[in-house]
Amino acid sequence: MTDFLNDLNEVQRNAVIATTGPVMVLAGAGSGKTRVITYRIAYLIRNEGVSPQNILALTFTNKAAGEMRHRVDTLLHQGSSRGLWIGTFHSIFARILRNSIDLIGYDKNFSIFDSEDSKSLIRQSMAELNISVESVPVNTVQGLISRAKNSFILPSEFHRNASDYNQQKASQIYELYARKLKENNALDFDDLLIKPLELFNAHPEVLQELQETFRYIMIDEYQDTNRAQYLVAKMLGAKHRNIFVVGDDAQSIYSWRGADISNILNFQDDYHDALTFKLVENYRSTGNILKAANNVISCNLRQIKKELISHRNEGEPLTLIEAYNERNEAERVGEQIRNLRLKQGFEFRSFAVFYRTNAQSRVLEDVMRQHKIPYKIFGSVSFYKRKEIKDAVAYLRFILNDRDGESLLRIINFPPRKIGDVSIAKLREFAEDRQISLYEAILHSGEGGFQPRLVNALSSFSAVIETLRKVAVDGTVYEVLTELFTLTSIPLLLQTENTPESLVRYENLQELLSMARDFSDHNPDTGSLGDFLENISLASDYDETQESDNYVSLMTVHAAKGLEFPVVFITGLEERLFPLHCYEPEELEEERRLFYVAMTRAQEKIFLSWAQSRYQYGQQHHCLRSMFIGEIDASIVQTESGNFLSDRQAKEKVASGFSSPSRGYQSKTATSSSAVAGVLPKSSQPAFREGTMVHHAVFGPGVVLDVQGSGAKQKVRITFRNAGEKTLMVQYANLRIQQ
DNA sequence: TAACTGCTCTTTTTT
DNA sequence: AGAGCAGTTA
């Protein structure tokens, strides 16, 4: 019965069998973290006779949850994972809320608003409060509100503590936005995490029941939990105290989303009797890869010290690709992939190309297509975020929850029914007069004194909705969707439009339909429309992987967490791109952890690439090599032609004196203008100091922030009144000093 | 009401 | 460079 424990090393095994009381496992990259959790679940079920219904495992992605479930099934026997509570924080909490949210004044059929819906609602709130989008950007507001929610700060408290203008405005908007969400009977992503707390506080009996249920709680990627997640987990585990958390502070990359690294750093303060295990034996990567990763992460100050120990041979050095521009970078990545496949027998699925921002995927995609390399981009425009899908889904959402105003606005005039903004405004007024919802206003539009044409349009709309509702009562999701497509002729319209885009959209709707059919087959019981929608709302493109397909994976580094590939390309290693922004030292440390995550995904080979110039927001920029590259021991990094960096650096040092990598980029405009304008004679180059007022031919007036280097290599960082912050080579910038 | 046009802003990363 | 938006026109 304990045979499967032999697959584990001693520390792993000890962690698995320590089933009682709080346990923390610090698991370095590739040290068998998922293995420990899954074996522990299997051990609980098989050796300790725990019923699956009493085990809760929380993950951050659906993919991780799916994989865990799959592995438990493999470990025991098919179907063993039935009844297990395995899922993302968001989906498990949504499930809890579906059961009892009526206790805190929501309808159980609540809608889940994605960030687009939520942004639109924030925009509405701002309009009502007469706060212009120019004064405070919607994105900023959304970020502030989200952060507040995740820290479990209520509007009133946020308002009290608002220190600057943006926060003050955001706190006002937060209040109205929260009210509007409730009016819509909707929860945003953050609500899914914080509403359980509200529920538990108001109704302790709900909490008690759940505490009884969840005798064993396991949390993956604990370093990425935010305050709300931390609190709920703590409450749920308070009775049995069998809390088992796994994480790696070195892989904490979500602080921008409110993740609080101190949750893991302070675990032992919360649970004094906690057992701690450290997994540092790495089975994934070669010695050189680990060495490089260790080199880099040791530059961070705030960390739990642990050096990963390799279980594999040294392997090959890392390879540096230095490209002219982003296109060249992509081409050389493609070339390497082709060569390695042909000469060393790697399959397409062995390769992953990582980048810091989604925008970088475009060129890579182009080149892959040109070179006929099969590829898949993870998380570009999610299937569910496509307009046609969102429109169709909005109908489904609205059938269940007719207070969902966002959905209503999407579908009321789609397909076009000649109900425009003006009519909607009139309808709104009518609804407000009578204190009824917008949909009720539509149902009673005959009494509103509207033009007959509008009343007709509105009643044809409500007829569609009512018909669909009837179908939904005892029909499957598939049937509802089919009826929707028949009634509205949406697919037909797209087909007759017959443009390449409309045909793609048509295909997408067919895809949705077949997903619905799939779902209906697996969930034959009626009333599963809500479940279907929940899956859709909480799903993302990052989740699906089909083992059978053979393609190169393209994704952001964030999306790569938890995955592994034989060959990894880390692209765009340039200052201000990766690391992206470094206003604060902590932010730089997070970027470094992100780079660490990227490197530790690799099993055999790592390629690091950067481009000397790159298009960013439609402008070409000169780039500087990322400081991260220099943090790796130069004796294990070679160029494509096989020269080691250590040799090259030695030569360079002799030739031109040591130059350390410095920050920033120069604008191409500045460089090229200098060719025309000429360069000041060296002797007459003015001296720049911090605070010097200057004038630039293109950027206009500005102030020097700091000066780097001297002589021909001197650079100045300048904040321009109208052009923002730039770093310029003094030699080329042709700056005039303003007295 | 809907289509068109020029304008702005974008780019962090995800559930 | 490209998407999305507001404002304008048919």
XYZ file of C-alpha atoms (C1' of nucleotides) in Angstrom, chain A residues 256-257 356 358 423 540 542 581, chain B residues 1-2 10-15:
16
model
C 1.343 43.624 -8.544
C -1.855 41.687 -8.116
C 7.922 39.663 -20.883
C 2.225 40.019 -24.747
C -33.460 54.757 -27.028
C -8.487 31.305 -19.739
C -3.609 29.495 -20.534
C 10.221 48.972 -14.984
C -29.510 54.942 -36.203
C -25.259 53.505 -38.159
C -1.470 51.669 -25.243
C 2.203 47.712 -22.809
C 3.157 44.305 -17.712
C 2.011 40.361 -15.923
C -3.997 36.852 -14.713
C -8.407 34.902 -12.313
